[in-house]
Amino acid sequence: MIRNPAIRFVAGALAVSAGSAAAAWATFRLGASGGLAWGAAGWGMMAGIGLVSGAWLAAAHGKTGPGFLAAIVAGILGRLAVTLGGALAAARTGRGALWAFLLGLGAGFVPLQVYETVFFYRAGRRPGR
């Protein structure tokens, strides 16, 4: 059993991310005009932010100080910036790139958010917390 909560979070989140990537990959048509690239970009950016901010949250969980709040705010602002900037770039490209990007964002965000919620719910219920 992994004792470091940040490493434990990242290990589980990587497994969840791999599953969400496989599910997203199955929905893209390979011949669609850049859809796979835009979807992969959306998924990669959102999953990357989720892994980094989630590991930061896990490391700060249960400790005094502003670390947990700072990790939450950084994760939210990073996800907003990626969503807005990427959606604008994809919309300028056109031809379904925006929908592919948004699907990739969802595939990178939703499963990790569910995992993060369960992880911290269970971490808060451990004895000694």
mmCIF file of N, CA and C in Angstrom:
data_model
loop_
_atom_site.group_PDB
_atom_site.id
_atom_site.type_symbol
_atom_site.label_atom_id
_atom_site.label_comp_id
_atom_site.label_asym_id
_atom_site.label_seq_id
_atom_site.Cartn_x
_atom_site.Cartn_y
_atom_site.Cartn_z
ATOM 1 N N MET A 1 0.843 -1.187 0.000
ATOM 2 C CA MET A 1 0.000 0.000 0.000
ATOM 3 C C MET A 1 0.885 1.246 0.000
ATOM 4 N N ILE A 2 0.546 2.187 -0.830
ATOM 5 C CA ILE A 2 1.311 3.429 -0.947
ATOM 6 C C ILE A 2 0.901 4.361 0.192
ATOM 7 N N ARG A 3 1.866 4.820 0.960
ATOM 8 C CA ARG A 3 1.566 5.665 2.124
ATOM 9 C C ARG A 3 1.479 7.152 1.771
ATOM 10 N N ASN A 4 2.244 7.598 0.797
ATOM 11 C CA ASN A 4 2.234 9.005 0.414
ATOM 12 C C ASN A 4 0.930 9.303 -0.329
ATOM 13 N N PRO A 5 0.089 10.226 0.212
ATOM 14 C CA PRO A 5 -1.210 10.470 -0.426
ATOM 15 C C PRO A 5 -1.104 11.057 -1.830
ATOM 16 N N ALA A 6 -0.094 11.870 -2.087
ATOM 17 C CA ALA A 6 0.043 12.454 -3.422
ATOM 18 C C ALA A 6 0.375 11.375 -4.447
ATOM 19 N N ILE A 7 1.268 10.464 -4.092
ATOM 20 C CA ILE A 7 1.625 9.377 -5.006
ATOM 21 C C ILE A 7 0.444 8.424 -5.177
ATOM 22 N N ARG A 8 -0.268 8.160 -4.086
ATOM 23 C CA ARG A 8 -1.450 7.297 -4.168
ATOM 24 C C ARG A 8 -2.515 7.926 -5.077
ATOM 25 N N PHE A 9 -2.701 9.243 -4.959
ATOM 26 C CA PHE A 9 -3.662 9.926 -5.824
ATOM 27 C C PHE A 9 -3.242 9.813 -7.288
ATOM 28 N N VAL A 10 -1.985 10.107 -7.567
ATOM 29 C CA VAL A 10 -1.504 10.094 -8.953
ATOM 30 C C VAL A 10 -1.606 8.691 -9.551
ATOM 31 N N ALA A 11 -1.305 7.670 -8.779
ATOM 32 C CA ALA A 11 -1.388 6.299 -9.299
ATOM 33 C C ALA A 11 -2.818 5.963 -9.711
ATOM 34 N N GLY A 12 -3.766 6.284 -8.857
ATOM 35 C CA GLY A 12 -5.171 6.029 -9.202
ATOM 36 C C GLY A 12 -5.653 6.911 -10.337
ATOM 37 N N ALA A 13 -5.241 8.173 -10.320
ATOM 38 C CA ALA A 13 -5.672 9.108 -11.360
ATOM 39 C C ALA A 13 -5.106 8.733 -12.723
ATOM 40 N N LEU A 14 -3.897 8.194 -12.761
ATOM 41 C CA LEU A 14 -3.335 7.741 -14.034
ATOM 42 C C LEU A 14 -4.143 6.581 -14.606
ATOM 43 N N ALA A 15 -4.574 5.677 -13.752
ATOM 44 C CA ALA A 15 -5.407 4.561 -14.216
ATOM 45 C C ALA A 15 -6.746 5.064 -14.749
ATOM 46 N N VAL A 16 -7.351 6.002 -14.047
ATOM 47 C CA VAL A 16 -8.621 6.573 -14.496
ATOM 48 C C VAL A 16 -8.426 7.327 -15.808
ATOM 49 N N SER A 17 -7.339 8.085 -15.916
ATOM 50 C CA SER A 17 -7.058 8.838 -17.139
ATOM 51 C C SER A 17 -6.834 7.925 -18.335
ATOM 52 N N ALA A 18 -6.149 6.817 -18.115
ATOM 53 C CA ALA A 18 -5.932 5.870 -19.219
ATOM 54 C C ALA A 18 -7.262 5.302 -19.710
ATOM 55 N N GLY A 19 -8.149 4.990 -18.787
ATOM 56 C CA GLY A 19 -9.475 4.495 -19.173
ATOM 57 C C GLY A 19 -10.282 5.535 -19.916
ATOM 58 N N SER A 20 -10.218 6.783 -19.455
ATOM 59 C CA SER A 20 -10.970 7.835 -20.135
ATOM 60 C C SER A 20 -10.379 8.131 -21.509
ATOM 61 N N ALA A 21 -9.071 8.018 -21.658
ATOM 62 C CA ALA A 21 -8.440 8.220 -22.969
ATOM 63 C C ALA A 21 -8.875 7.140 -23.943
ATOM 64 N N ALA A 22 -8.947 5.909 -23.466
ATOM 65 C CA ALA A 22 -9.390 4.814 -24.336
ATOM 66 C C ALA A 22 -10.839 5.010 -24.766
ATOM 67 N N ALA A 23 -11.673 5.452 -23.853
ATOM 68 C CA ALA A 23 -13.077 5.700 -24.193
ATOM 69 C C ALA A 23 -13.209 6.851 -25.185
ATOM 70 N N ALA A 24 -12.439 7.912 -24.979
ATOM 71 C CA ALA A 24 -12.497 9.050 -25.898
ATOM 72 C C ALA A 24 -11.961 8.660 -27.276
ATOM 73 N N TRP A 25 -10.874 7.894 -27.312
ATOM 74 C CA TRP A 25 -10.286 7.449 -28.572
ATOM 75 C C TRP A 25 -11.307 6.687 -29.399
ATOM 76 N N ALA A 26 -12.119 5.877 -28.734
ATOM 77 C CA ALA A 26 -13.100 5.054 -29.438
ATOM 78 C C ALA A 26 -14.198 5.895 -30.093
ATOM 79 N N THR A 27 -14.403 7.123 -29.647
ATOM 80 C CA THR A 27 -15.479 7.953 -30.194
ATOM 81 C C THR A 27 -15.039 8.781 -31.397
ATOM 82 N N PHE A 28 -13.744 8.932 -31.624
ATOM 83 C CA PHE A 28 -13.275 9.762 -32.728
ATOM 84 C C PHE A 28 -13.166 8.955 -34.012
ATOM 85 N N ARG A 29 -13.527 9.604 -35.104
ATOM 86 C CA ARG A 29 -13.290 9.012 -36.418
ATOM 87 C C ARG A 29 -11.904 9.450 -36.865
ATOM 88 N N LEU A 30 -11.092 8.498 -37.247
ATOM 89 C CA LEU A 30 -9.713 8.823 -37.582
ATOM 90 C C LEU A 30 -9.607 9.746 -38.786
ATOM 91 N N GLY A 31 -10.546 9.677 -39.717
ATOM 92 C CA GLY A 31 -10.487 10.514 -40.903
ATOM 93 C C GLY A 31 -11.086 11.893 -40.700
ATOM 94 N N ALA A 32 -11.702 12.129 -39.556
ATOM 95 C CA ALA A 32 -12.331 13.430 -39.307
ATOM 96 C C ALA A 32 -11.252 14.508 -39.277
ATOM 97 N N SER A 33 -11.551 15.640 -39.885
ATOM 98 C CA SER A 33 -10.571 16.703 -40.079
ATOM 99 C C SER A 33 -9.979 17.215 -38.769
ATOM 100 N N GLY A 34 -8.927 16.601 -38.338
ATOM 101 C CA GLY A 34 -8.223 17.047 -37.136
ATOM 102 C C GLY A 34 -8.958 16.764 -35.842
ATOM 103 N N GLY A 35 -10.068 16.036 -35.903
ATOM 104 C CA GLY A 35 -10.848 15.781 -34.693
ATOM 105 C C GLY A 35 -10.059 15.038 -33.633
ATOM 106 N N LEU A 36 -9.277 14.072 -34.059
ATOM 107 C CA LEU A 36 -8.489 13.293 -33.104
ATOM 108 C C LEU A 36 -7.456 14.177 -32.404
ATOM 109 N N ALA A 37 -6.818 15.041 -33.162
ATOM 110 C CA ALA A 37 -5.800 15.920 -32.574
ATOM 111 C C ALA A 37 -6.425 16.894 -31.584
ATOM 112 N N TRP A 38 -7.573 17.496 -31.938
ATOM 113 C CA TRP A 38 -8.232 18.425 -31.036
ATOM 114 C C TRP A 38 -8.770 17.715 -29.798
ATOM 115 N N GLY A 39 -9.303 16.528 -29.984
ATOM 116 C CA GLY A 39 -9.790 15.761 -28.839
ATOM 117 C C GLY A 39 -8.656 15.363 -27.911
ATOM 118 N N ALA A 40 -7.552 14.933 -28.493
ATOM 119 C CA ALA A 40 -6.396 14.566 -27.684
ATOM 120 C C ALA A 40 -5.825 15.776 -26.952
ATOM 121 N N ALA A 41 -5.838 16.930 -27.608
ATOM 122 C CA ALA A 41 -5.347 18.142 -26.957
ATOM 123 C C ALA A 41 -6.236 18.511 -25.770
ATOM 124 N N GLY A 42 -7.542 18.454 -25.960
ATOM 125 C CA GLY A 42 -8.464 18.761 -24.871
ATOM 126 C C GLY A 42 -8.312 17.799 -23.717
ATOM 127 N N TRP A 43 -8.243 16.495 -24.039
ATOM 128 C CA TRP A 43 -8.091 15.493 -22.999
ATOM 129 C C TRP A 43 -6.759 15.676 -22.269
ATOM 130 N N GLY A 44 -5.686 15.848 -23.014
ATOM 131 C CA GLY A 44 -4.358 15.951 -22.414
ATOM 132 C C GLY A 44 -4.210 17.141 -21.496
ATOM 133 N N MET A 45 -4.726 18.282 -21.941
ATOM 134 C CA MET A 45 -4.615 19.473 -21.099
ATOM 135 C C MET A 45 -5.442 19.328 -19.826
ATOM 136 N N MET A 46 -6.657 18.821 -19.955
ATOM 137 C CA MET A 46 -7.520 18.699 -18.784
ATOM 138 C C MET A 46 -7.009 17.613 -17.836
ATOM 139 N N ALA A 47 -6.563 16.493 -18.376
ATOM 140 C CA ALA A 47 -6.032 15.428 -17.516
ATOM 141 C C ALA A 47 -4.740 15.875 -16.835
ATOM 142 N N GLY A 48 -3.903 16.590 -17.548
ATOM 143 C CA GLY A 48 -2.656 17.081 -16.959
ATOM 144 C C GLY A 48 -2.909 18.020 -15.790
ATOM 145 N N ILE A 49 -3.821 18.948 -15.979
ATOM 146 C CA ILE A 49 -4.162 19.864 -14.888
ATOM 147 C C ILE A 49 -4.772 19.095 -13.722
ATOM 148 N N GLY A 50 -5.623 18.126 -14.025
ATOM 149 C CA GLY A 50 -6.239 17.327 -12.966
ATOM 150 C C GLY A 50 -5.224 16.528 -12.165
ATOM 151 N N LEU A 51 -4.232 15.966 -12.846
ATOM 152 C CA LEU A 51 -3.196 15.201 -12.150
ATOM 153 C C LEU A 51 -2.344 16.097 -11.257
ATOM 154 N N VAL A 52 -1.922 17.232 -11.789
ATOM 155 C CA VAL A 52 -1.050 18.125 -11.025
ATOM 156 C C VAL A 52 -1.798 18.745 -9.848
ATOM 157 N N SER A 53 -2.975 19.302 -10.103
ATOM 158 C CA SER A 53 -3.704 19.942 -9.006
ATOM 159 C C SER A 53 -4.204 18.910 -7.999
ATOM 160 N N GLY A 54 -4.570 17.723 -8.455
ATOM 161 C CA GLY A 54 -5.007 16.669 -7.543
ATOM 162 C C GLY A 54 -3.874 16.182 -6.647
ATOM 163 N N ALA A 55 -2.681 16.037 -7.209
ATOM 164 C CA ALA A 55 -1.526 15.641 -6.394
ATOM 165 C C ALA A 55 -1.209 16.720 -5.365
ATOM 166 N N TRP A 56 -1.319 17.976 -5.775
ATOM 167 C CA TRP A 56 -1.095 19.087 -4.856
ATOM 168 C C TRP A 56 -2.149 19.068 -3.746
ATOM 169 N N LEU A 57 -3.407 18.831 -4.113
ATOM 170 C CA LEU A 57 -4.473 18.725 -3.117
ATOM 171 C C LEU A 57 -4.213 17.585 -2.141
ATOM 172 N N ALA A 58 -3.807 16.434 -2.660
ATOM 173 C CA ALA A 58 -3.558 15.272 -1.801
ATOM 174 C C ALA A 58 -2.399 15.542 -0.840
ATOM 175 N N ALA A 59 -1.383 16.242 -1.309
ATOM 176 C CA ALA A 59 -0.250 16.558 -0.447
ATOM 177 C C ALA A 59 -0.641 17.551 0.646
ATOM 178 N N ALA A 60 -1.551 18.472 0.338
ATOM 179 C CA ALA A 60 -1.945 19.502 1.298
ATOM 180 C C ALA A 60 -3.119 19.087 2.180
ATOM 181 N N HIS A 61 -3.776 17.991 1.843
ATOM 182 C CA HIS A 61 -4.982 17.572 2.573
ATOM 183 C C HIS A 61 -4.663 17.251 4.035
ATOM 184 N N GLY A 62 -5.415 17.854 4.928
ATOM 185 C CA GLY A 62 -5.256 17.596 6.361
ATOM 186 C C GLY A 62 -4.183 18.411 7.035
ATOM 187 N N LYS A 63 -3.493 19.258 6.315
ATOM 188 C CA LYS A 63 -2.447 20.086 6.895
ATOM 189 C C LYS A 63 -2.979 21.499 7.102
ATOM 190 N N THR A 64 -2.420 22.191 8.061
ATOM 191 C CA THR A 64 -2.835 23.570 8.292
ATOM 192 C C THR A 64 -2.190 24.478 7.249
ATOM 193 N N GLY A 65 -2.806 25.605 7.043
ATOM 194 C CA GLY A 65 -2.284 26.572 6.088
ATOM 195 C C GLY A 65 -3.132 26.648 4.836
ATOM 196 N N PRO A 66 -2.771 27.543 3.943
ATOM 197 C CA PRO A 66 -3.582 27.797 2.751
ATOM 198 C C PRO A 66 -3.304 26.867 1.568
ATOM 199 N N GLY A 67 -2.504 25.835 1.746
ATOM 200 C CA GLY A 67 -2.100 24.985 0.634
ATOM 201 C C GLY A 67 -3.263 24.316 -0.083
ATOM 202 N N PHE A 68 -4.227 23.799 0.666
ATOM 203 C CA PHE A 68 -5.359 23.107 0.045
ATOM 204 C C PHE A 68 -6.194 24.083 -0.778
ATOM 205 N N LEU A 69 -6.472 25.248 -0.216
ATOM 206 C CA LEU A 69 -7.247 26.258 -0.942
ATOM 207 C C LEU A 69 -6.495 26.751 -2.178
ATOM 208 N N ALA A 70 -5.203 26.941 -2.053
ATOM 209 C CA ALA A 70 -4.403 27.383 -3.198
ATOM 210 C C ALA A 70 -4.429 26.341 -4.315
ATOM 211 N N ALA A 71 -4.388 25.070 -3.956
ATOM 212 C CA ALA A 71 -4.438 24.010 -4.960
ATOM 213 C C ALA A 71 -5.793 23.974 -5.659
ATOM 214 N N ILE A 72 -6.858 24.164 -4.909
ATOM 215 C CA ILE A 72 -8.196 24.193 -5.513
ATOM 216 C C ILE A 72 -8.307 25.352 -6.498
ATOM 217 N N VAL A 73 -7.894 26.533 -6.062
ATOM 218 C CA VAL A 73 -8.005 27.720 -6.915
ATOM 219 C C VAL A 73 -7.127 27.580 -8.160
ATOM 220 N N ALA A 74 -5.914 27.083 -7.998
ATOM 221 C CA ALA A 74 -5.026 26.899 -9.154
ATOM 222 C C ALA A 74 -5.625 25.907 -10.146
ATOM 223 N N GLY A 75 -6.212 24.823 -9.647
ATOM 224 C CA GLY A 75 -6.842 23.845 -10.532
ATOM 225 C C GLY A 75 -8.018 24.428 -11.289
ATOM 226 N N ILE A 76 -8.849 25.179 -10.594
ATOM 227 C CA ILE A 76 -10.018 25.785 -11.239
ATOM 228 C C ILE A 76 -9.591 26.804 -12.290
ATOM 229 N N LEU A 77 -8.659 27.687 -11.927
ATOM 230 C CA LEU A 77 -8.222 28.711 -12.879
ATOM 231 C C LEU A 77 -7.505 28.094 -14.080
ATOM 232 N N GLY A 78 -6.709 27.068 -13.849
ATOM 233 C CA GLY A 78 -6.045 26.384 -14.956
ATOM 234 C C GLY A 78 -7.045 25.741 -15.904
ATOM 235 N N ARG A 79 -8.051 25.091 -15.343
ATOM 236 C CA ARG A 79 -9.074 24.459 -16.184
ATOM 237 C C ARG A 79 -9.880 25.497 -16.953
ATOM 238 N N LEU A 80 -10.191 26.623 -16.327
ATOM 239 C CA LEU A 80 -10.917 27.687 -17.037
ATOM 240 C C LEU A 80 -10.082 28.245 -18.187
ATOM 241 N N ALA A 81 -8.818 28.498 -17.938
ATOM 242 C CA ALA A 81 -7.952 29.057 -18.977
ATOM 243 C C ALA A 81 -7.815 28.096 -20.156
ATOM 244 N N VAL A 82 -7.628 26.817 -19.868
ATOM 245 C CA VAL A 82 -7.490 25.822 -20.935
ATOM 246 C C VAL A 82 -8.795 25.714 -21.722
ATOM 247 N N THR A 83 -9.917 25.697 -21.020
ATOM 248 C CA THR A 83 -11.206 25.577 -21.691
ATOM 249 C C THR A 83 -11.463 26.772 -22.604
ATOM 250 N N LEU A 84 -11.267 27.966 -22.083
ATOM 251 C CA LEU A 84 -11.546 29.159 -22.886
ATOM 252 C C LEU A 84 -10.566 29.315 -24.039
ATOM 253 N N GLY A 85 -9.283 29.189 -23.765
ATOM 254 C CA GLY A 85 -8.280 29.348 -24.817
ATOM 255 C C GLY A 85 -8.368 28.268 -25.883
ATOM 256 N N GLY A 86 -8.519 27.043 -25.456
ATOM 257 C CA GLY A 86 -8.612 25.943 -26.409
ATOM 258 C C GLY A 86 -9.890 25.991 -27.235
ATOM 259 N N ALA A 87 -11.003 26.342 -26.594
ATOM 260 C CA ALA A 87 -12.270 26.435 -27.323
ATOM 261 C C ALA A 87 -12.212 27.552 -28.362
ATOM 262 N N LEU A 88 -11.586 28.645 -28.016
ATOM 263 C CA LEU A 88 -11.455 29.751 -28.974
ATOM 264 C C LEU A 88 -10.605 29.322 -30.175
ATOM 265 N N ALA A 89 -9.492 28.670 -29.905
ATOM 266 C CA ALA A 89 -8.628 28.207 -30.999
ATOM 267 C C ALA A 89 -9.329 27.149 -31.854
ATOM 268 N N ALA A 90 -10.044 26.235 -31.205
ATOM 269 C CA ALA A 90 -10.748 25.191 -31.958
ATOM 270 C C ALA A 90 -11.884 25.778 -32.787
ATOM 271 N N ALA A 91 -12.587 26.750 -32.248
ATOM 272 C CA ALA A 91 -13.690 27.378 -32.981
ATOM 273 C C ALA A 91 -13.162 28.115 -34.215
ATOM 274 N N ARG A 92 -11.997 28.701 -34.108
ATOM 275 C CA ARG A 92 -11.406 29.383 -35.264
ATOM 276 C C ARG A 92 -11.011 28.393 -36.350
ATOM 277 N N THR A 93 -10.658 27.184 -35.943
ATOM 278 C CA THR A 93 -10.297 26.145 -36.906
ATOM 279 C C THR A 93 -11.519 25.660 -37.660
ATOM 280 N N GLY A 94 -12.622 25.493 -36.919
ATOM 281 C CA GLY A 94 -13.874 25.061 -37.544
ATOM 282 C C GLY A 94 -13.914 23.582 -37.864
ATOM 283 N N ARG A 95 -14.895 23.192 -38.666
ATOM 284 C CA ARG A 95 -15.084 21.823 -39.153
ATOM 285 C C ARG A 95 -15.063 20.772 -38.049
ATOM 286 N N GLY A 96 -15.793 21.001 -37.009
ATOM 287 C CA GLY A 96 -15.931 20.005 -35.960
ATOM 288 C C GLY A 96 -14.826 19.992 -34.927
ATOM 289 N N ALA A 97 -13.856 20.865 -35.070
ATOM 290 C CA ALA A 97 -12.743 20.882 -34.118
ATOM 291 C C ALA A 97 -13.223 21.264 -32.721
ATOM 292 N N LEU A 98 -14.177 22.197 -32.653
ATOM 293 C CA LEU A 98 -14.674 22.624 -31.348
ATOM 294 C C LEU A 98 -15.340 21.464 -30.612
ATOM 295 N N TRP A 99 -16.176 20.700 -31.303
ATOM 296 C CA TRP A 99 -16.860 19.582 -30.654
ATOM 297 C C TRP A 99 -15.872 18.508 -30.231
ATOM 298 N N ALA A 100 -14.872 18.255 -31.039
ATOM 299 C CA ALA A 100 -13.848 17.279 -30.676
ATOM 300 C C ALA A 100 -13.073 17.749 -29.450
ATOM 301 N N PHE A 101 -12.747 19.034 -29.420
ATOM 302 C CA PHE A 101 -12.030 19.598 -28.282
ATOM 303 C C PHE A 101 -12.873 19.490 -27.012
ATOM 304 N N LEU A 102 -14.145 19.846 -27.115
ATOM 305 C CA LEU A 102 -15.026 19.781 -25.947
ATOM 306 C C LEU A 102 -15.220 18.346 -25.466
ATOM 307 N N LEU A 103 -15.304 17.404 -26.386
ATOM 308 C CA LEU A 103 -15.404 15.995 -25.998
ATOM 309 C C LEU A 103 -14.128 15.558 -25.279
ATOM 310 N N GLY A 104 -12.992 15.977 -25.783
ATOM 311 C CA GLY A 104 -11.726 15.663 -25.117
ATOM 312 C C GLY A 104 -11.644 16.279 -23.735
ATOM 313 N N LEU A 105 -12.109 17.528 -23.610
ATOM 314 C CA LEU A 105 -12.141 18.170 -22.290
ATOM 315 C C LEU A 105 -12.987 17.367 -21.318
ATOM 316 N N GLY A 106 -14.166 16.982 -21.763
ATOM 317 C CA GLY A 106 -15.068 16.218 -20.894
ATOM 318 C C GLY A 106 -14.475 14.878 -20.497
ATOM 319 N N ALA A 107 -13.826 14.216 -21.461
ATOM 320 C CA ALA A 107 -13.217 12.914 -21.174
ATOM 321 C C ALA A 107 -12.034 13.046 -20.221
ATOM 322 N N GLY A 108 -11.374 14.179 -20.235
ATOM 323 C CA GLY A 108 -10.259 14.402 -19.318
ATOM 324 C C GLY A 108 -10.692 14.924 -17.965
ATOM 325 N N PHE A 109 -11.862 15.572 -17.905
ATOM 326 C CA PHE A 109 -12.303 16.208 -16.663
ATOM 327 C C PHE A 109 -13.214 15.329 -15.814
ATOM 328 N N VAL A 110 -14.280 14.823 -16.397
ATOM 329 C CA VAL A 110 -15.333 14.161 -15.615
ATOM 330 C C VAL A 110 -14.814 12.936 -14.853
ATOM 331 N N PRO A 111 -14.147 11.978 -15.496
ATOM 332 C CA PRO A 111 -13.693 10.816 -14.723
ATOM 333 C C PRO A 111 -12.709 11.178 -13.608
ATOM 334 N N LEU A 112 -11.815 12.122 -13.880
ATOM 335 C CA LEU A 112 -10.870 12.525 -12.844
ATOM 336 C C LEU A 112 -11.558 13.263 -11.709
ATOM 337 N N GLN A 113 -12.579 14.049 -12.022
ATOM 338 C CA GLN A 113 -13.301 14.770 -10.974
ATOM 339 C C GLN A 113 -14.043 13.786 -10.072
ATOM 340 N N VAL A 114 -14.636 12.771 -10.665
ATOM 341 C CA VAL A 114 -15.313 11.738 -9.869
ATOM 342 C C VAL A 114 -14.290 11.005 -9.001
ATOM 343 N N TYR A 115 -13.149 10.632 -9.589
ATOM 344 C CA TYR A 115 -12.107 9.957 -8.819
ATOM 345 C C TYR A 115 -11.627 10.842 -7.667
ATOM 346 N N GLU A 116 -11.405 12.126 -7.945
ATOM 347 C CA GLU A 116 -10.933 13.053 -6.923
ATOM 348 C C GLU A 116 -11.936 13.160 -5.773
ATOM 349 N N THR A 117 -13.205 13.228 -6.109
ATOM 350 C CA THR A 117 -14.247 13.319 -5.083
ATOM 351 C C THR A 117 -14.239 12.082 -4.195
ATOM 352 N N VAL A 118 -14.177 10.911 -4.802
ATOM 353 C CA VAL A 118 -14.155 9.658 -4.035
ATOM 354 C C VAL A 118 -12.869 9.560 -3.207
ATOM 355 N N PHE A 119 -11.746 9.943 -3.791
ATOM 356 C CA PHE A 119 -10.461 9.879 -3.092
ATOM 357 C C PHE A 119 -10.503 10.714 -1.817
ATOM 358 N N PHE A 120 -10.960 11.945 -1.921
ATOM 359 C CA PHE A 120 -10.955 12.817 -0.745
ATOM 360 C C PHE A 120 -12.073 12.481 0.238
ATOM 361 N N TYR A 121 -13.161 11.934 -0.243
ATOM 362 C CA TYR A 121 -14.196 11.462 0.674
ATOM 363 C C TYR A 121 -13.631 10.325 1.532
ATOM 364 N N ARG A 122 -12.967 9.378 0.888
ATOM 365 C CA ARG A 122 -12.398 8.247 1.625
ATOM 366 C C ARG A 122 -11.243 8.693 2.514
ATOM 367 N N ALA A 123 -10.439 9.651 2.057
ATOM 368 C CA ALA A 123 -9.305 10.146 2.865
ATOM 369 C C ALA A 123 -9.803 10.842 4.120
ATOM 370 N N GLY A 124 -10.921 11.527 4.026
ATOM 371 C CA GLY A 124 -11.478 12.221 5.189
ATOM 372 C C GLY A 124 -12.092 11.287 6.198
ATOM 373 N N ARG A 125 -12.438 10.085 5.780
ATOM 374 C CA ARG A 125 -13.074 9.114 6.671
ATOM 375 C C ARG A 125 -12.087 8.148 7.305
ATOM 376 N N ARG A 126 -10.807 8.278 6.975
ATOM 377 C CA ARG A 126 -9.795 7.404 7.568
ATOM 378 C C ARG A 126 -9.644 7.736 9.053
ATOM 379 N N PRO A 127 -9.339 6.729 9.853
ATOM 380 C CA PRO A 127 -9.091 7.000 11.286
ATOM 381 C C PRO A 127 -7.924 7.959 11.463
ATOM 382 N N GLY A 128 -8.080 8.848 12.396
ATOM 383 C CA GLY A 128 -7.035 9.838 12.656
ATOM 384 C C GLY A 128 -7.196 11.117 11.880
ATOM 385 N N ARG A 129 -8.206 11.199 11.008
ATOM 386 C CA ARG A 129 -8.445 12.413 10.225
ATOM 387 C C ARG A 129 -9.527 13.237 10.869
#
